[in-house]
Amino acid sequence: MTINTTYFIRVNSLMNLYYNVCNQYYSDPISPQTIPQSAFNHTMNLLPISEVFQLYEELECYTKNPNFMLEAVRHFRVEDLGGLGQWMFSGHDLMSTIRKVNYGMGCIQSGAFWVAAPAGSIIKWTYNNQYDAEHLDVHDSIRVAVLMLKILKILKILKKYLGVDFAPMRVLLSGERADENLYRDYFGCDVTWNHHQTEIWFHSNLRLANLAENQDTKQTFSLNFEDLDRCLDMPDPSDDTKLVYEAINYSCHFGLPTLERVSKLFGLSTQTFQRRFHKYGHNFTEMCGFVLSNKAVKMLSQSMPVDEVAHKLGYSHLDSFTHMFKKHRGMTPKQYLKSLE
C-alpha cells in the first residue's frame, strides 16, 4: 500500500514520564491534550510515535521547561515494564542483561534499534530511532539515555563492582539543550550534543562481572495470555494493513474513528489515503467496523452492559452500534452475551 512509515511505542515505557509530568504541572481535570488520558489506562496500549513527539512538544510548551524530560524520567522503575521487564533483568551478567534489553525493546517500540558493541576498551551502547522529529529528537534521546543509565545503575552488579556512584565514560545525545551543565552533572561525565543517535559508553571490563550470587536466572516468568498477545503484536513497519488497524485502534480514544484523523496519523491527505487504501481492495468503513467489533467483543466478554460498550466506543445511538456489531459478528450484542452464558 506504500503507506507512510508509522512507528508505535507502548504505554509502559512512557507511563512514568506521563504521570510524573501530570502530577507536577497539571491539576484535575486538566491533562495533556495531544493524547487522551484513556490511552494510558493499559500499559500495553500502542501509541503512534508521531503523537508521542507532539506530546513532548506540548509538555515543553505547557511546563515552560525545556528540561522537563530529565526531571520526568529520572525515577524509572523496572516494575513499569511489567513481566517483560522482569525477564529483561533476569540475566546472569551485565552483557546478557543488555542483550535482553536490546531485543526485548522490539516488543515495546518499533522503528528503533538498540545495540551494544565493543570499540577497543569501550562498550558503546547505542539507540537509533528511525523516526525523524527534527528539533524534538532531543527529548527522545534524553529519555533513552536516562533509561540506559538507570538500567546500568539498577543492576546489583554495578553497585557491588563499582559502587553506587557509577558514571559512564561518555554520553552522546541528539539535539541540544542550553543548560549543558545540568546534564553533565546528572550523567557524571562529558555530554556530546547533536549526535545522530543516543550513546552511553562504559569500560569493557564491566562485561566480565557477574550478577549478585543470589540472582535466580531460572525463576518462573509469568505473563497472562492477553499481555503476551499484545507483547508479540507489535506492528511491522512494512505491514500496511496492521499499521492502519492500530492507527484506527488508537483513534478510538478520541471517539468514533474518522478518515481525517487516521489519515493525519500517516501524514497523508484523506484523498491520498483513500486512493492507496482502495487500490488494495480495502475499505475504511469496513476496517473501522472490524476494529470496533473486536473491541466490543472484549468488553462484552467482561460482562460490560451493551449500552455502556456502545457509549465507550463513541456511539450516540445504540441501534447504530447494534447494526455494526451484527454486520461483523453475525449476531446482535445481546445475542453474543447470551452465547457466553
PDB file of C-alpha atoms in Angstrom, residues 76-275:
ATOM      1  CA  PHE A  76      12.267   4.984  36.250  1.00  0.00           C
ATOM      2  CA  ARG A  77      11.280   1.677  37.859  1.00  0.00           C
ATOM      3  CA  VAL A  78      11.721  -1.807  36.423  1.00  0.00           C
ATOM      4  CA  GLU A  79       8.152  -2.539  37.511  1.00  0.00           C
ATOM      5  CA  ASP A  80       6.902  -0.092  34.864  1.00  0.00           C
ATOM      6  CA  LEU A  81       7.845  -2.619  32.170  1.00  0.00           C
ATOM      7  CA  GLY A  82       5.796  -5.404  33.786  1.00  0.00           C
ATOM      8  CA  GLY A  83       6.595  -9.070  33.170  1.00  0.00           C
ATOM      9  CA  LEU A  84       8.725  -8.219  30.156  1.00  0.00           C
ATOM     10  CA  GLY A  85      10.914  -6.049  32.365  1.00  0.00           C
ATOM     11  CA  GLN A  86      11.340  -8.887  34.859  1.00  0.00           C
ATOM     12  CA  TRP A  87      12.606 -11.085  32.050  1.00  0.00           C
ATOM     13  CA  MET A  88      14.976  -8.360  30.772  1.00  0.00           C
ATOM     14  CA  PHE A  89      16.646  -8.170  34.177  1.00  0.00           C
ATOM     15  CA  SER A  90      16.921 -11.922  34.706  1.00  0.00           C
ATOM     16  CA  GLY A  91      20.361 -12.186  33.075  1.00  0.00           C
ATOM     17  CA  HIS A  92      23.405 -13.612  34.854  1.00  0.00           C
ATOM     18  CA  ASP A  93      25.747 -10.754  33.897  1.00  0.00           C
ATOM     19  CA  LEU A  94      25.717  -7.224  32.540  1.00  0.00           C
ATOM     20  CA  MET A  95      26.049  -8.072  28.853  1.00  0.00           C
ATOM     21  CA  SER A  96      23.353 -10.771  28.900  1.00  0.00           C
ATOM     22  CA  THR A  97      21.018  -8.248  30.522  1.00  0.00           C
ATOM     23  CA  ILE A  98      21.826  -5.589  27.923  1.00  0.00           C
ATOM     24  CA  ARG A  99      21.322  -8.187  25.189  1.00  0.00           C
ATOM     25  CA  LYS A 100      17.823  -8.950  26.532  1.00  0.00           C
ATOM     26  CA  VAL A 101      17.024  -5.248  26.755  1.00  0.00           C
ATOM     27  CA  ASN A 102      18.227  -4.690  23.189  1.00  0.00           C
ATOM     28  CA  TYR A 103      15.933  -7.221  21.537  1.00  0.00           C
ATOM     29  CA  GLY A 104      13.195  -7.064  24.176  1.00  0.00           C
ATOM     30  CA  MET A 105      12.681  -3.407  23.328  1.00  0.00           C
ATOM     31  CA  GLY A 106      11.477  -4.561  19.914  1.00  0.00           C
ATOM     32  CA  CYS A 107       8.260  -5.608  21.689  1.00  0.00           C
ATOM     33  CA  ILE A 108       7.949  -2.137  23.206  1.00  0.00           C
ATOM     34  CA  GLN A 109       8.860   0.170  20.330  1.00  0.00           C
ATOM     35  CA  SER A 110       9.046  -0.268  16.558  1.00  0.00           C
ATOM     36  CA  GLY A 111      11.469   1.572  14.290  1.00  0.00           C
ATOM     37  CA  ALA A 112      14.168   1.783  16.973  1.00  0.00           C
ATOM     38  CA  PHE A 113      17.393  -0.184  17.257  1.00  0.00           C
ATOM     39  CA  TRP A 114      19.351  -0.881  20.438  1.00  0.00           C
ATOM     40  CA  VAL A 115      22.906  -2.184  20.007  1.00  0.00           C
ATOM     41  CA  ALA A 116      25.869  -2.728  22.342  1.00  0.00           C
ATOM     42  CA  ALA A 117      29.217  -3.170  20.602  1.00  0.00           C
ATOM     43  CA  PRO A 118      32.879  -3.106  21.718  1.00  0.00           C
ATOM     44  CA  ALA A 119      35.267  -0.459  20.436  1.00  0.00           C
ATOM     45  CA  GLY A 120      38.668  -1.248  21.907  1.00  0.00           C
ATOM     46  CA  SER A 121      38.392  -0.945  25.691  1.00  0.00           C
ATOM     47  CA  ILE A 122      34.970   0.711  25.441  1.00  0.00           C
ATOM     48  CA  ILE A 123      31.456  -0.716  25.151  1.00  0.00           C
ATOM     49  CA  LYS A 124      29.194   1.642  23.209  1.00  0.00           C
ATOM     50  CA  TRP A 125      25.512   1.121  23.977  1.00  0.00           C
ATOM     51  CA  THR A 126      23.513   2.856  21.251  1.00  0.00           C
ATOM     52  CA  TYR A 127      19.900   3.695  20.435  1.00  0.00           C
ATOM     53  CA  ASN A 128      18.812   4.770  16.964  1.00  0.00           C
ATOM     54  CA  ASN A 129      15.235   5.903  16.329  1.00  0.00           C
ATOM     55  CA  GLN A 130      14.227   5.800  12.655  1.00  0.00           C
ATOM     56  CA  TYR A 131      11.518   8.419  13.186  1.00  0.00           C
ATOM     57  CA  ASP A 132      12.895  11.885  12.404  1.00  0.00           C
ATOM     58  CA  ALA A 133      11.257  14.514  14.595  1.00  0.00           C
ATOM     59  CA  GLU A 134      13.912  17.177  13.940  1.00  0.00           C
ATOM     60  CA  HIS A 135      14.161  19.549  16.937  1.00  0.00           C
ATOM     61  CA  LEU A 136      12.072  17.198  19.117  1.00  0.00           C
ATOM     62  CA  ASP A 137      14.575  14.327  18.816  1.00  0.00           C
ATOM     63  CA  VAL A 138      16.389  15.708  21.841  1.00  0.00           C
ATOM     64  CA  HIS A 139      13.512  14.709  24.156  1.00  0.00           C
ATOM     65  CA  ASP A 140      13.544  11.105  22.959  1.00  0.00           C
ATOM     66  CA  SER A 141      17.329  10.994  23.213  1.00  0.00           C
ATOM     67  CA  ILE A 142      17.298  12.252  26.811  1.00  0.00           C
ATOM     68  CA  ARG A 143      14.533   9.785  27.702  1.00  0.00           C
ATOM     69  CA  VAL A 144      16.511   6.813  26.431  1.00  0.00           C
ATOM     70  CA  ALA A 145      19.885   7.930  27.814  1.00  0.00           C
ATOM     71  CA  VAL A 146      18.361   8.268  31.288  1.00  0.00           C
ATOM     72  CA  LEU A 147      16.746   4.844  30.858  1.00  0.00           C
ATOM     73  CA  MET A 148      20.095   3.322  29.850  1.00  0.00           C
ATOM     74  CA  LEU A 149      21.835   4.845  32.862  1.00  0.00           C
ATOM     75  CA  LYS A 150      19.040   3.703  35.168  1.00  0.00           C
ATOM     76  CA  ILE A 151      19.327   0.166  33.803  1.00  0.00           C
ATOM     77  CA  LEU A 152      23.057   0.161  34.491  1.00  0.00           C
ATOM     78  CA  LYS A 153      22.601   1.539  37.995  1.00  0.00           C
ATOM     79  CA  ILE A 154      19.689  -0.731  38.865  1.00  0.00           C
ATOM     80  CA  LEU A 155      21.793  -3.830  38.292  1.00  0.00           C
ATOM     81  CA  LYS A 156      23.235  -5.117  41.550  1.00  0.00           C
ATOM     82  CA  ILE A 157      26.457  -5.946  39.756  1.00  0.00           C
ATOM     83  CA  LEU A 158      27.393  -2.288  39.282  1.00  0.00           C
ATOM     84  CA  LYS A 159      26.650  -1.395  42.875  1.00  0.00           C
ATOM     85  CA  LYS A 160      28.813  -4.309  44.003  1.00  0.00           C
ATOM     86  CA  TYR A 161      31.527  -3.867  41.400  1.00  0.00           C
ATOM     87  CA  LEU A 162      31.836  -0.070  41.177  1.00  0.00           C
ATOM     88  CA  GLY A 163      29.649   1.289  43.968  1.00  0.00           C
ATOM     89  CA  VAL A 164      26.565   3.485  43.828  1.00  0.00           C
ATOM     90  CA  ASP A 165      28.467   6.403  42.280  1.00  0.00           C
ATOM     91  CA  PHE A 166      28.957   4.675  38.933  1.00  0.00           C
ATOM     92  CA  ALA A 167      29.077   7.059  35.968  1.00  0.00           C
ATOM     93  CA  PRO A 168      29.527   6.272  32.277  1.00  0.00           C
ATOM     94  CA  MET A 169      32.651   7.352  30.399  1.00  0.00           C
ATOM     95  CA  ARG A 170      30.713   9.483  27.947  1.00  0.00           C
ATOM     96  CA  VAL A 171      27.142  10.232  26.817  1.00  0.00           C
ATOM     97  CA  LEU A 172      26.155  11.346  23.311  1.00  0.00           C
ATOM     98  CA  LEU A 173      22.710  12.849  22.690  1.00  0.00           C
ATOM     99  CA  SER A 174      20.689  14.014  19.699  1.00  0.00           C
ATOM    100  CA  GLY A 175      19.702  17.679  19.550  1.00  0.00           C
ATOM    101  CA  GLU A 176      20.861  20.213  22.102  1.00  0.00           C
ATOM    102  CA  ARG A 177      19.870  21.927  25.353  1.00  0.00           C
ATOM    103  CA  ALA A 178      21.115  25.278  26.635  1.00  0.00           C
ATOM    104  CA  ASP A 179      21.779  24.088  30.199  1.00  0.00           C
ATOM    105  CA  GLU A 180      24.594  21.664  29.368  1.00  0.00           C
ATOM    106  CA  ASN A 181      25.912  21.647  32.943  1.00  0.00           C
ATOM    107  CA  LEU A 182      22.614  20.187  34.165  1.00  0.00           C
ATOM    108  CA  TYR A 183      23.153  17.110  32.002  1.00  0.00           C
ATOM    109  CA  ARG A 184      26.863  16.848  32.736  1.00  0.00           C
ATOM    110  CA  ASP A 185      26.070  16.821  36.453  1.00  0.00           C
ATOM    111  CA  TYR A 186      23.296  14.253  36.055  1.00  0.00           C
ATOM    112  CA  PHE A 187      25.251  11.759  33.953  1.00  0.00           C
ATOM    113  CA  GLY A 188      28.519  12.440  35.767  1.00  0.00           C
ATOM    114  CA  CYS A 189      30.553  12.723  32.574  1.00  0.00           C
ATOM    115  CA  ASP A 190      31.038  14.802  29.445  1.00  0.00           C
ATOM    116  CA  VAL A 191      27.953  15.014  27.217  1.00  0.00           C
ATOM    117  CA  THR A 192      28.238  15.455  23.447  1.00  0.00           C
ATOM    118  CA  TRP A 193      25.256  17.047  21.673  1.00  0.00           C
ATOM    119  CA  ASN A 194      23.808  16.962  18.137  1.00  0.00           C
ATOM    120  CA  HIS A 195      24.827  13.339  17.630  1.00  0.00           C
ATOM    121  CA  HIS A 196      22.959  11.216  15.088  1.00  0.00           C
ATOM    122  CA  GLN A 197      21.970   8.679  17.760  1.00  0.00           C
ATOM    123  CA  THR A 198      21.967   8.182  21.529  1.00  0.00           C
ATOM    124  CA  GLU A 199      25.034   6.519  23.057  1.00  0.00           C
ATOM    125  CA  ILE A 200      26.345   5.640  26.503  1.00  0.00           C
ATOM    126  CA  TRP A 201      29.961   4.494  26.803  1.00  0.00           C
ATOM    127  CA  PHE A 202      31.375   2.398  29.640  1.00  0.00           C
ATOM    128  CA  HIS A 203      34.580   0.429  30.158  1.00  0.00           C
ATOM    129  CA  SER A 204      34.627  -3.038  28.639  1.00  0.00           C
ATOM    130  CA  ASN A 205      35.854  -4.627  31.877  1.00  0.00           C
ATOM    131  CA  LEU A 206      32.288  -4.345  33.203  1.00  0.00           C
ATOM    132  CA  ARG A 207      31.253  -7.157  30.887  1.00  0.00           C
ATOM    133  CA  LEU A 208      33.387  -9.580  32.924  1.00  0.00           C
ATOM    134  CA  ALA A 209      31.475  -9.096  36.152  1.00  0.00           C
ATOM    135  CA  ASN A 210      28.695 -11.447  37.213  1.00  0.00           C
ATOM    136  CA  LEU A 211      25.465 -10.536  38.915  1.00  0.00           C
ATOM    137  CA  ALA A 212      24.944 -10.972  42.644  1.00  0.00           C
ATOM    138  CA  GLU A 213      25.164 -14.576  43.781  1.00  0.00           C
ATOM    139  CA  ASN A 214      21.524 -14.782  44.784  1.00  0.00           C
ATOM    140  CA  GLN A 215      20.346 -13.893  41.280  1.00  0.00           C
ATOM    141  CA  ASP A 216      17.951 -16.675  40.222  1.00  0.00           C
ATOM    142  CA  THR A 217      18.151 -16.960  36.435  1.00  0.00           C
ATOM    143  CA  LYS A 218      15.713 -19.917  36.426  1.00  0.00           C
ATOM    144  CA  GLN A 219      12.840 -18.160  38.140  1.00  0.00           C
ATOM    145  CA  THR A 220       9.394 -18.599  36.608  1.00  0.00           C
ATOM    146  CA  PHE A 221       8.341 -15.977  34.073  1.00  0.00           C
ATOM    147  CA  SER A 222       4.660 -15.026  34.301  1.00  0.00           C
ATOM    148  CA  LEU A 223       2.673 -13.162  31.649  1.00  0.00           C
ATOM    149  CA  ASN A 224      -1.059 -13.586  31.141  1.00  0.00           C
ATOM    150  CA  PHE A 225      -2.318 -14.546  27.682  1.00  0.00           C
ATOM    151  CA  GLU A 226      -3.709 -11.089  26.929  1.00  0.00           C
ATOM    152  CA  ASP A 227      -0.416  -9.338  27.703  1.00  0.00           C
ATOM    153  CA  LEU A 228       1.542 -11.997  25.800  1.00  0.00           C
ATOM    154  CA  ASP A 229      -0.708 -11.450  22.785  1.00  0.00           C
ATOM    155  CA  ARG A 230      -0.221  -7.693  22.989  1.00  0.00           C
ATOM    156  CA  CYS A 231       3.511  -8.051  23.562  1.00  0.00           C
ATOM    157  CA  LEU A 232       4.019 -10.099  20.397  1.00  0.00           C
ATOM    158  CA  ASP A 233       1.607  -7.982  18.359  1.00  0.00           C
ATOM    159  CA  MET A 234       3.913  -5.053  17.587  1.00  0.00           C
ATOM    160  CA  PRO A 235       3.072  -3.841  14.044  1.00  0.00           C
ATOM    161  CA  ASP A 236       5.782  -4.420  11.463  1.00  0.00           C
ATOM    162  CA  PRO A 237       6.510  -1.104   9.661  1.00  0.00           C
ATOM    163  CA  SER A 238       6.056  -2.892   6.320  1.00  0.00           C
ATOM    164  CA  ASP A 239       2.642  -4.382   7.209  1.00  0.00           C
ATOM    165  CA  ASP A 240       0.316  -1.651   5.936  1.00  0.00           C
ATOM    166  CA  THR A 241      -2.910  -3.388   6.961  1.00  0.00           C
ATOM    167  CA  LYS A 242      -1.710  -3.850  10.537  1.00  0.00           C
ATOM    168  CA  LEU A 243      -0.483  -0.251  10.688  1.00  0.00           C
ATOM    169  CA  VAL A 244      -3.906   1.034   9.635  1.00  0.00           C
ATOM    170  CA  TYR A 245      -5.619  -1.322  12.098  1.00  0.00           C
ATOM    171  CA  GLU A 246      -3.552   0.032  15.000  1.00  0.00           C
ATOM    172  CA  ALA A 247      -3.978   3.636  13.855  1.00  0.00           C
ATOM    173  CA  ILE A 248      -7.761   3.135  13.887  1.00  0.00           C
ATOM    174  CA  ASN A 249      -7.493   1.376  17.243  1.00  0.00           C
ATOM    175  CA  TYR A 250      -5.611   4.349  18.693  1.00  0.00           C
ATOM    176  CA  SER A 251      -8.106   6.808  17.165  1.00  0.00           C
ATOM    177  CA  CYS A 252     -10.876   5.180  19.204  1.00  0.00           C
ATOM    178  CA  HIS A 253      -9.562   7.084  22.241  1.00  0.00           C
ATOM    179  CA  PHE A 254     -10.949  10.242  20.604  1.00  0.00           C
ATOM    180  CA  GLY A 255     -14.362   8.701  19.854  1.00  0.00           C
ATOM    181  CA  LEU A 256     -15.519   7.011  16.671  1.00  0.00           C
ATOM    182  CA  PRO A 257     -12.566   6.886  14.228  1.00  0.00           C
ATOM    183  CA  THR A 258     -12.670   9.317  11.335  1.00  0.00           C
ATOM    184  CA  LEU A 259     -10.936   9.202   7.987  1.00  0.00           C
ATOM    185  CA  GLU A 260      -9.434  12.638   8.640  1.00  0.00           C
ATOM    186  CA  ARG A 261      -7.843  11.660  11.954  1.00  0.00           C
ATOM    187  CA  VAL A 262      -6.413   8.354  10.730  1.00  0.00           C
ATOM    188  CA  SER A 263      -5.089   9.918   7.507  1.00  0.00           C
ATOM    189  CA  LYS A 264      -3.324  12.564   9.573  1.00  0.00           C
ATOM    190  CA  LEU A 265      -1.516   9.893  11.592  1.00  0.00           C
ATOM    191  CA  PHE A 266       0.112   8.755   8.345  1.00  0.00           C
ATOM    192  CA  GLY A 267       0.846  12.286   7.184  1.00  0.00           C
ATOM    193  CA  LEU A 268      -1.493  11.882   4.197  1.00  0.00           C
ATOM    194  CA  SER A 269      -4.473  13.781   2.840  1.00  0.00           C
ATOM    195  CA  THR A 270      -7.784  11.927   3.047  1.00  0.00           C
ATOM    196  CA  GLN A 271      -7.861  11.610  -0.750  1.00  0.00           C
ATOM    197  CA  THR A 272      -4.373  10.095  -0.973  1.00  0.00           C
ATOM    198  CA  PHE A 273      -5.058   7.762   1.934  1.00  0.00           C
ATOM    199  CA  GLN A 274      -8.328   6.515   0.416  1.00  0.00           C
ATOM    200  CA  ARG A 275      -6.765   6.070  -3.001  1.00  0.00           C
TER     201      ARG A 275
END
